[in-house]
Amino acid sequence: MAFRTASVVALGFVVGPALWLIVGVIARAVPHWRWNVLTTVPLGNGGGLENALLGTLVIMAGVLVLAGTVGVLAGIHFAELARPKRNGRAGSSSLRVASEVLSGFPSIVLGYVGYVALCVGLHWGFSLLPALLILSLMVVPYIAKSTESALRQVPTSYREGADALGMATGYALRKVVIRSAMPGIVTGVLIALSIAGGETAPLLYTAGITNSLPSSALVHQPIAYLTYYVWTDYNQPSAQAHNLSYDAALILIVLVLILLVSARVIVYRTQRHSESRR
Amino acid sequence: MVDEVMRSTQRPEVIDATLAALDPDRDRPPSVMEVDSLTLRFGEKTILSDVSVAFPRGTVTALIGPTGSGKSTFLRTLNRMNDRVSGFRHDGDVTLDGVSVWAPHQDLLSVRRRVGMLFQRPNPFPMSIRDNVVAGVKAHGIAKGRQLDVVAETRLREVGLWDAVKDRLGESPFRLSGGQQQLLCLARALAVGPEMLLLDEPTSSLDPGSTESVENLMRQLTPALTLIVVTHNLGQARRVSQSTILFYDGRLIEHGATSELFDAPRDPRTQRYVNGLMG
């Protein structure tokens, strides 16, 4: 009984702040909400957030492609290919150590490294490419880890069944193993995306900021993002700027919710034939 | 002229010769699989010692013996499922149609296609019922497109599952009963056209009704296929097999016709085991 009470209290600690946060942002943003925030760029203390919204979407799409590919492949490597044959234990390849060290790095340090190495070192300036590389570097270990654990949870009986039918290892991996690990992989990638979308520190160092809309330029062209306005406009001494700050927060929350809902939908669709859903 | 031919073909020696010439297996060794002094170790642990046995084409052989006697490990060695177990080493040989399954030019995937396997617990893949049946067929590129539907129907009919699932081929296999799932796995194994089937306690998780349908199928599958079945169910060994092998402590203790092994065992350990005096 005590255990039950404790877990309900713990649940409250998780759900409470989340609700408080969402309700707080909505209550402050919705009363003054105007749709043209989505279609205009900042002007003085007012204007809209179109540049930042599009910038964040571009950054998220870039991270999805870059970190999604690298992270999922790394996870497959850890779970399936780097698995030592002799003792059956998880190996500690140098790649895995590197990945774990990387995931422990404070994001602002990564941002600074990006600034020094890419923006200054390679003369790329504040721009999309260094921002993408640094954000991807930040979430790749997370994606690799979640992919790896999703693959490790695939029942041995699926692998044995595939082996016994004479499926080639790679074929079985694609058609049977990854398919049943898909929900875990997708959830990991989408959560990583929302982490990337909500990052500020590395972007301050790499993306710069601009009032203009994202262009097709990868380098030499700063790019805007929502989190910048959440912080900067909140510190402006004007109600108009405060409103924009809450608008940016609301848009971010909606984006993250959309990601989480899509994760659920994808999980539902890919798991129509799963063992857990009879 | 026609009469002459008709008359001549009715003579028994002509018929036998004709049948022999038509037998697709005529040029093959009489035993589809032979195990020659197989010793198997996982690390320092010896699991099987000096096992030699031949499996005649088109028969059912039962492997019996107490838990831990090595019969399942033996079975899994025949289609090389043990190769990746840590510390796996073997002496001796297993030949399929006279060619070692470990021969360098032997293709592991085709060995496994020719030697199918059914597991203790049904293990359908997390895909639709139809896709389960044709999973191996697709992997080996045996059929594609509309042919796959034909394969699926043929094999589901073969295992007697068609009427139960024909209206829900696109649904999850995990809604089927355990027995139906096992039959589905059997259909999946049969779909790639194996010559042998290895069955590892195929009915131990099934109810008596499903067990009976699996056993009936095993009888129907011979002589087209050669079956080896590991079972703890001595009644099942008696019902389905022509010959039986008793494993004890990693050794082949006795191998003989099923009726002889059960009714007149030569080895005292066999006698105790088949009489239920030894687990």
XYZ file of C-alpha atoms in Angstrom:
557
model
C 0.000 0.000 0.000
C 2.823 2.351 0.902
C 4.425 1.461 -2.379
C 1.238 2.307 -4.225
C 0.981 5.674 -2.488
C 4.598 6.436 -3.251
C 4.162 5.653 -6.919
C 1.039 7.838 -7.147
C 2.981 10.694 -5.537
C 5.865 10.129 -7.959
C 3.419 10.155 -10.847
C 2.118 13.478 -9.559
C 5.637 14.880 -9.621
C 5.886 13.939 -13.299
C 2.415 14.894 -14.487
C 2.030 17.993 -12.318
C 4.902 20.096 -13.693
C 4.130 19.023 -17.252
C 0.519 20.166 -16.922
C 1.546 23.335 -15.083
C 3.987 24.156 -17.867
C 1.551 23.523 -20.700
C -1.357 25.288 -18.999
C 0.878 28.201 -17.974
C 2.160 28.782 -21.492
C -1.285 28.403 -23.041
C -2.863 30.769 -20.495
C -0.269 33.438 -21.240
C -0.110 32.972 -25.012
C -3.673 32.283 -26.108
C -5.388 35.499 -24.862
C -3.309 37.688 -27.183
C -2.799 35.081 -29.910
C -2.924 36.380 -33.484
C -2.431 34.070 -36.428
C -0.205 36.494 -38.302
C 2.543 35.601 -35.805
C 3.040 32.615 -38.087
C 3.226 34.670 -41.260
C 5.256 37.768 -40.404
C 8.846 38.349 -39.376
C 9.977 40.321 -36.288
C 9.728 44.090 -36.558
C 11.172 46.174 -33.737
C 9.682 44.752 -30.564
C 6.716 43.237 -32.373
C 5.995 41.548 -35.653
C 5.834 37.751 -35.879
C 7.919 34.601 -35.654
C 7.702 33.194 -39.170
C 11.489 33.279 -39.520
C 11.986 31.384 -36.271
C 9.247 28.845 -36.919
C 10.562 28.024 -40.379
C 14.129 28.048 -39.067
C 13.283 25.565 -36.315
C 11.454 23.343 -38.816
C 14.429 23.422 -41.188
C 16.797 22.605 -38.324
C 14.584 19.744 -37.132
C 14.309 18.348 -40.658
C 18.080 18.534 -41.033
C 18.632 16.803 -37.707
C 16.081 14.143 -38.670
C 18.005 13.334 -41.829
C 21.512 13.642 -40.418
C 21.241 12.421 -36.828
C 18.401 10.025 -37.675
C 20.497 8.217 -40.263
C 23.745 8.184 -38.317
C 22.097 7.418 -34.967
C 19.932 4.553 -36.193
C 22.828 3.007 -38.114
C 25.070 3.334 -35.058
C 22.384 1.705 -32.909
C 22.081 -1.182 -35.365
C 25.851 -1.512 -35.277
C 25.931 -1.647 -31.462
C 23.060 -4.093 -31.159
C 23.650 -6.419 -34.086
C 27.079 -6.125 -35.629
C 29.380 -5.217 -32.738
C 27.849 -7.952 -30.605
C 30.812 -10.076 -29.578
C 30.386 -13.718 -30.448
C 32.467 -15.187 -27.678
C 31.003 -14.234 -24.321
C 27.644 -12.821 -25.392
C 28.126 -9.665 -23.308
C 27.804 -6.181 -24.682
C 31.172 -5.177 -26.044
C 32.875 -1.952 -25.111
C 34.101 -0.954 -28.523
C 35.805 2.404 -28.760
C 32.804 3.603 -30.760
C 30.482 2.857 -27.855
C 32.765 4.631 -25.396
C 32.930 7.633 -27.724
C 29.157 7.661 -27.969
C 28.724 7.540 -24.211
C 31.267 10.302 -23.610
C 29.561 12.414 -26.243
C 26.149 12.017 -24.619
C 27.605 13.334 -21.361
C 28.858 16.584 -22.913
C 27.040 19.765 -21.858
C 25.317 21.119 -24.933
C 26.816 24.566 -24.517
C 30.307 23.070 -24.660
C 29.383 21.350 -27.903
C 28.084 24.683 -29.126
C 31.347 26.393 -28.258
C 33.336 23.653 -29.995
C 31.127 24.136 -33.032
C 31.703 27.857 -32.936
C 35.470 27.543 -32.701
C 35.896 24.654 -35.117
C 33.197 25.277 -37.710
C 32.000 28.876 -37.602
C 35.462 30.352 -37.049
C 37.841 27.532 -37.935
C 36.265 26.669 -41.272
C 35.023 30.230 -41.847
C 31.432 29.055 -42.129
C 30.153 31.867 -39.908
C 26.840 31.615 -38.052
C 24.786 29.382 -40.302
C 22.653 26.294 -40.737
C 25.344 23.680 -41.391
C 27.348 24.108 -38.161
C 24.074 24.236 -36.236
C 22.939 20.968 -37.813
C 26.256 19.247 -37.250
C 26.430 20.246 -33.591
C 22.794 19.447 -32.805
C 23.148 16.111 -34.573
C 26.333 15.358 -32.657
C 24.337 16.068 -29.518
C 21.407 13.717 -30.232
C 23.160 10.925 -32.158
C 24.187 9.091 -28.937
C 20.601 9.290 -27.723
C 19.200 7.880 -30.963
C 21.901 5.198 -31.074
C 21.132 4.172 -27.491
C 17.359 3.993 -27.976
C 17.768 2.116 -31.260
C 20.152 -0.334 -29.620
C 17.853 -1.058 -26.705
C 14.844 -1.409 -29.016
C 16.753 -3.975 -31.072
C 17.915 -5.860 -27.996
C 14.323 -6.259 -26.878
C 13.376 -8.132 -30.046
C 12.588 -11.689 -28.902
C 15.239 -14.289 -29.697
C 12.493 -16.462 -31.137
C 12.071 -14.043 -34.067
C 15.766 -14.225 -34.877
C 15.784 -18.018 -34.531
C 12.708 -18.291 -36.723
C 14.374 -16.179 -39.387
C 17.635 -18.145 -39.115
C 15.808 -21.450 -39.351
C 14.105 -20.351 -42.575
C 17.520 -19.644 -44.050
C 17.129 -15.880 -44.186
C 20.406 -14.044 -44.639
C 21.399 -12.059 -41.553
C 20.941 -8.687 -43.231
C 17.611 -9.699 -44.723
C 16.304 -10.994 -41.398
C 17.497 -7.788 -39.778
C 15.578 -5.634 -42.239
C 12.427 -7.671 -42.606
C 11.941 -9.140 -39.152
C 14.154 -7.651 -36.449
C 14.071 -3.939 -37.298
C 10.405 -4.166 -38.134
C 9.550 -5.332 -34.654
C 11.923 -2.802 -33.075
C 10.408 0.003 -35.146
C 8.277 1.593 -32.384
C 11.285 1.991 -30.110
C 13.453 3.326 -32.920
C 10.844 5.830 -34.121
C 10.074 7.017 -30.604
C 13.779 7.537 -29.940
C 14.268 9.539 -33.138
C 11.224 11.738 -32.545
C 12.136 12.442 -28.931
C 15.651 13.302 -30.093
C 14.081 15.649 -32.618
C 12.081 17.406 -29.959
C 15.222 17.702 -27.835
C 16.995 19.256 -30.812
C 14.060 21.560 -31.491
C 14.100 22.760 -27.904
C 17.843 23.413 -27.721
C 19.168 26.939 -27.354
C 22.750 26.912 -26.144
C 24.462 25.186 -29.089
C 22.425 27.273 -31.525
C 23.436 30.549 -29.897
C 27.009 29.629 -30.777
C 26.433 28.206 -34.239
C 23.238 29.414 -35.887
C 23.422 33.064 -34.909
C 20.127 34.854 -35.336
C 18.437 36.756 -38.109
C 15.137 38.444 -38.839
C 14.991 37.068 -42.355
C 13.493 33.769 -43.465
C 15.693 30.679 -43.879
C 17.413 30.525 -47.247
C 18.890 27.586 -49.097
C 22.376 28.611 -47.986
C 24.069 26.063 -45.725
C 26.861 28.410 -44.640
C 27.517 32.166 -44.254
C 23.822 32.796 -43.587
C 22.488 32.962 -40.009
C 19.220 31.158 -39.305
C 16.532 31.960 -36.721
C 14.989 29.524 -34.234
C 12.135 29.708 -31.737
C 14.009 29.159 -28.500
C 16.018 32.338 -29.091
C 12.867 34.436 -28.858
C 11.586 32.647 -25.769
C 14.594 33.917 -23.863
C 15.450 37.201 -25.590
C 11.964 38.649 -25.917
C 11.125 37.727 -22.359
C 13.966 39.984 -21.236
C 12.767 42.944 -23.289
C 11.030 45.731 -21.378
C 7.889 45.650 -23.518
C 4.596 43.798 -23.310
C 4.687 43.198 -27.062
C 7.998 41.369 -26.763
C 6.731 39.360 -23.780
C 3.782 38.264 -25.865
C 6.107 37.089 -28.641
C 8.130 35.158 -26.081
C 5.002 33.269 -24.973
C 3.954 32.770 -28.584
C 7.317 31.182 -29.337
C 6.953 28.902 -26.306
C 3.436 27.911 -27.360
C 4.531 27.119 -30.918
C 7.411 25.018 -29.564
C 5.102 23.075 -27.269
C 2.680 22.456 -30.111
C 5.548 21.249 -32.314
C 6.728 18.856 -29.619
C 3.200 17.590 -29.043
C 2.797 16.997 -32.772
C 6.036 14.982 -32.719
C 4.888 12.914 -29.760
C 1.479 12.262 -31.305
C 3.094 11.233 -34.607
C 5.332 8.883 -32.658
C 2.239 7.244 -31.138
C 0.528 7.036 -34.524
C 3.573 5.470 -36.175
C 3.949 3.017 -33.313
C 0.278 2.113 -33.622
C 0.497 1.609 -37.359
C 3.707 -0.431 -37.342
C 2.526 -2.573 -34.453
C -0.702 -3.830 -35.969
C 0.737 -7.344 -36.018
C 2.764 -7.270 -32.834
C 2.664 -9.838 -30.095
C 1.644 -7.276 -27.493
C -1.431 -6.309 -29.480
C -3.698 -9.282 -29.852
C 1.018 -52.109 -80.714
C -0.697 -50.219 -77.912
C -1.862 -53.496 -76.423
C 1.641 -54.806 -76.527
C 2.962 -51.793 -74.639
C 0.134 -52.007 -72.131
C 0.814 -55.671 -71.525
C 4.525 -55.200 -71.198
C 4.139 -52.362 -68.700
C 1.923 -54.491 -66.514
C 4.744 -56.875 -65.737
C 5.939 -56.235 -62.165
C 9.630 -56.040 -63.033
C 8.880 -53.428 -65.711
C 6.716 -51.449 -63.295
C 9.358 -51.565 -60.577
C 12.059 -50.539 -62.999
C 9.900 -47.712 -64.348
C 9.061 -46.513 -60.858
C 12.704 -46.670 -59.863
C 13.644 -44.629 -62.911
C 10.993 -42.074 -62.057
C 12.011 -41.776 -58.398
C 13.420 -38.257 -58.042
C 15.676 -39.479 -55.231
C 17.133 -42.390 -57.229
C 20.645 -40.966 -57.455
C 20.821 -39.868 -53.871
C 22.128 -41.725 -50.834
C 19.403 -43.717 -49.042
C 19.968 -41.624 -45.927
C 19.156 -37.971 -46.373
C 21.305 -37.052 -43.410
C 24.164 -38.842 -41.729
C 25.872 -37.944 -38.491
C 29.371 -39.330 -38.173
C 30.966 -39.509 -34.694
C 29.783 -36.038 -33.758
C 31.307 -34.592 -30.596
C 30.188 -31.152 -29.589
C 31.511 -28.728 -27.019
C 30.454 -25.336 -25.759
C 33.702 -24.000 -24.313
C 35.051 -26.674 -21.979
C 31.693 -28.358 -21.597
C 31.114 -31.447 -23.699
C 27.467 -31.607 -24.740
C 27.525 -34.505 -27.178
C 30.004 -37.370 -27.317
C 30.642 -39.444 -30.392
C 27.133 -39.608 -31.863
C 26.745 -41.530 -35.112
C 23.387 -42.044 -36.751
C 21.744 -42.031 -40.182
C 18.297 -40.695 -41.007
C 16.689 -42.681 -43.844
C 14.820 -40.640 -46.421
C 11.110 -40.241 -45.823
C 10.980 -41.484 -42.235
C 10.135 -40.018 -38.869
C 12.791 -40.396 -36.189
C 12.011 -39.535 -32.585
C 14.697 -38.279 -30.223
C 13.893 -39.010 -26.602
C 15.816 -38.714 -23.369
C 15.846 -36.871 -20.059
C 16.135 -33.085 -19.870
C 19.737 -32.033 -20.467
C 20.593 -35.201 -22.350
C 21.639 -33.174 -25.383
C 18.841 -34.112 -27.763
C 17.770 -30.533 -28.477
C 21.369 -29.432 -28.937
C 21.854 -32.364 -31.280
C 18.799 -31.338 -33.284
C 19.949 -27.732 -33.529
C 23.352 -28.847 -34.767
C 21.816 -30.498 -37.818
C 20.827 -27.163 -39.399
C 23.785 -25.341 -37.821
C 21.715 -23.289 -35.397
C 24.434 -23.783 -32.787
C 27.233 -22.291 -34.850
C 26.892 -18.889 -33.241
C 26.619 -20.101 -29.652
C 29.694 -18.930 -27.769
C 32.434 -21.506 -27.526
C 30.856 -23.838 -30.089
C 33.287 -26.472 -31.325
C 32.654 -29.771 -33.031
C 34.451 -32.899 -34.139
C 33.011 -35.388 -36.540
C 30.608 -34.456 -39.277
C 26.999 -34.044 -40.353
C 26.306 -34.674 -44.009
C 23.246 -33.687 -46.007
C 22.927 -35.791 -49.168
C 26.544 -36.809 -48.724
C 27.903 -33.256 -48.373
C 29.046 -31.919 -45.025
C 26.838 -29.105 -43.742
C 30.055 -27.374 -42.685
C 31.785 -27.823 -46.047
C 33.322 -24.540 -47.220
C 31.325 -24.513 -50.452
C 28.126 -25.477 -48.637
C 25.727 -22.527 -48.495
C 24.419 -22.157 -44.949
C 21.231 -20.453 -46.108
C 20.407 -23.233 -48.534
C 21.135 -25.865 -45.855
C 18.580 -24.139 -43.678
C 16.125 -23.884 -46.515
C 16.451 -27.623 -47.124
C 16.395 -28.482 -43.416
C 13.475 -26.628 -41.867
C 12.786 -26.251 -38.181
C 9.796 -25.965 -35.883
C 10.317 -24.718 -32.353
C 8.954 -25.604 -28.950
C 6.992 -22.383 -28.680
C 5.206 -21.108 -31.778
C 7.174 -18.114 -33.067
C 5.236 -16.339 -35.793
C 6.822 -13.099 -36.990
C 5.162 -9.780 -36.144
C 3.549 -9.473 -39.566
C 0.244 -10.544 -41.097
C -0.745 -14.213 -41.299
C -0.206 -14.269 -45.067
C 3.182 -12.547 -44.802
C 4.215 -15.095 -42.182
C 3.580 -18.021 -44.518
C 5.519 -16.456 -47.384
C 8.312 -14.850 -45.326
C 10.846 -17.534 -46.254
C 9.578 -17.775 -49.818
C 10.236 -14.065 -50.286
C 13.641 -14.301 -48.613
C 14.761 -17.017 -51.025
C 13.096 -15.376 -54.025
C 11.144 -18.579 -54.717
C 7.984 -16.714 -55.724
C 6.755 -13.157 -55.953
C 3.709 -11.004 -56.571
C 0.450 -12.900 -57.069
C 2.254 -16.246 -56.760
C 2.744 -15.501 -53.094
C -1.010 -15.595 -52.521
C -1.115 -19.018 -54.157
C 1.773 -20.237 -52.004
C 0.066 -18.915 -48.890
C -3.223 -20.633 -49.705
C -1.569 -23.923 -50.695
C 0.492 -24.143 -47.527
C -2.319 -23.039 -45.224
C -4.532 -25.717 -46.788
C -1.734 -28.240 -46.384
C -1.633 -27.668 -42.637
C -5.423 -27.463 -42.388
C -5.499 -23.837 -41.312
C -6.993 -22.295 -44.454
C -10.660 -22.384 -43.452
C -9.876 -20.853 -40.081
C -7.827 -17.947 -41.402
C -8.920 -17.329 -45.009
C -10.967 -14.283 -44.001
C -8.241 -12.734 -41.902
C -5.039 -13.253 -43.833
C -4.114 -9.619 -43.240
C -4.511 -9.851 -39.488
C -2.008 -10.444 -36.726
C -0.993 -14.072 -36.152
C -0.967 -13.478 -32.412
C -4.747 -13.535 -32.269
C -4.651 -17.212 -33.274
C -4.622 -19.952 -30.658
C -1.284 -21.519 -29.723
C -2.028 -24.597 -31.804
C -2.993 -22.503 -34.814
C 0.160 -20.441 -34.408
C 2.230 -23.611 -34.444
C 0.452 -24.797 -37.596
C 1.150 -21.393 -39.136
C 4.843 -21.818 -38.318
C 4.698 -25.265 -39.905
C 3.124 -23.753 -43.041
C 5.905 -21.161 -43.051
C 8.558 -23.874 -42.778
C 6.941 -25.989 -45.516
C 6.583 -23.037 -47.884
C 10.293 -22.934 -48.722
C 10.161 -26.564 -49.853
C 12.422 -28.289 -47.311
C 13.603 -31.898 -47.596
C 13.785 -32.347 -43.848
C 12.017 -30.875 -40.861
C 13.538 -30.693 -37.402
C 10.862 -30.449 -34.750
C 11.934 -29.399 -31.277
C 9.167 -30.513 -28.910
C 6.648 -29.082 -31.355
C 3.588 -29.900 -29.278
C 4.807 -29.389 -25.727
C 2.973 -26.062 -25.438
C -0.181 -27.209 -27.214
C -3.504 -28.651 -26.062
C -4.356 -32.291 -26.918
C -6.503 -31.340 -29.929
C -3.787 -29.233 -31.536
C -1.221 -31.894 -30.675
C -3.290 -34.408 -32.590
C -3.475 -32.205 -35.690
C 0.283 -31.632 -35.620
C 0.882 -35.381 -35.245
C -1.479 -36.174 -38.116
C 0.386 -33.713 -40.280
C 3.691 -35.293 -39.346
C 2.400 -38.607 -40.636
C 1.141 -36.996 -43.852
C 4.419 -35.206 -44.513
C 6.307 -38.463 -44.889
C 7.613 -39.922 -47.136
C 7.924 -36.644 -49.037
C 9.906 -35.231 -46.107
C 12.253 -36.661 -43.537
C 11.292 -35.694 -40.012
C 13.284 -35.668 -36.794
C 11.283 -34.864 -33.706
C 12.528 -34.215 -30.196
C 9.828 -35.119 -27.722
C 9.271 -35.684 -24.038
C 5.985 -37.298 -24.875
C 6.756 -41.012 -25.187
C 3.264 -41.684 -26.522
C 3.951 -39.233 -29.289
C 7.239 -40.941 -30.147
C 5.372 -44.246 -30.419
C 2.561 -42.763 -32.475
C 4.514 -40.846 -35.089
C 7.965 -42.346 -35.490
C 9.388 -45.354 -37.276
C 12.628 -45.261 -35.369
C 13.600 -43.819 -32.019
C 16.874 -42.676 -30.509
C 17.506 -42.448 -26.777
C 19.945 -39.792 -25.653
C 21.397 -39.921 -22.187
C 24.082 -37.607 -20.863
C 25.173 -36.449 -24.297
C 25.472 -39.960 -25.667
C 23.386 -41.941 -28.086
C 22.377 -44.909 -25.933
C 20.091 -46.800 -28.206
C 18.769 -46.423 -31.720
C 16.234 -48.779 -33.240
C 12.799 -49.321 -34.643
C 10.340 -47.529 -32.397
C 8.350 -50.634 -31.514
C 11.498 -52.570 -30.611
C 12.999 -49.762 -28.586
C 9.830 -49.395 -26.549
C 8.868 -53.045 -26.218
C 12.237 -54.744 -26.082
C 14.895 -52.196 -25.133
C 18.422 -53.563 -25.131
C 20.007 -51.051 -22.790
C 18.928 -50.932 -19.134
C 18.818 -47.112 -19.255
C 16.423 -47.247 -22.185
C 14.318 -49.721 -20.283
C 14.115 -47.436 -17.261
C 13.405 -44.365 -19.366
C 10.646 -45.820 -21.531
C 9.030 -47.337 -18.462
C 8.912 -43.961 -16.774
C 11.403 -44.833 -14.034
C 13.750 -42.038 -15.062
C 12.854 -38.420 -15.788
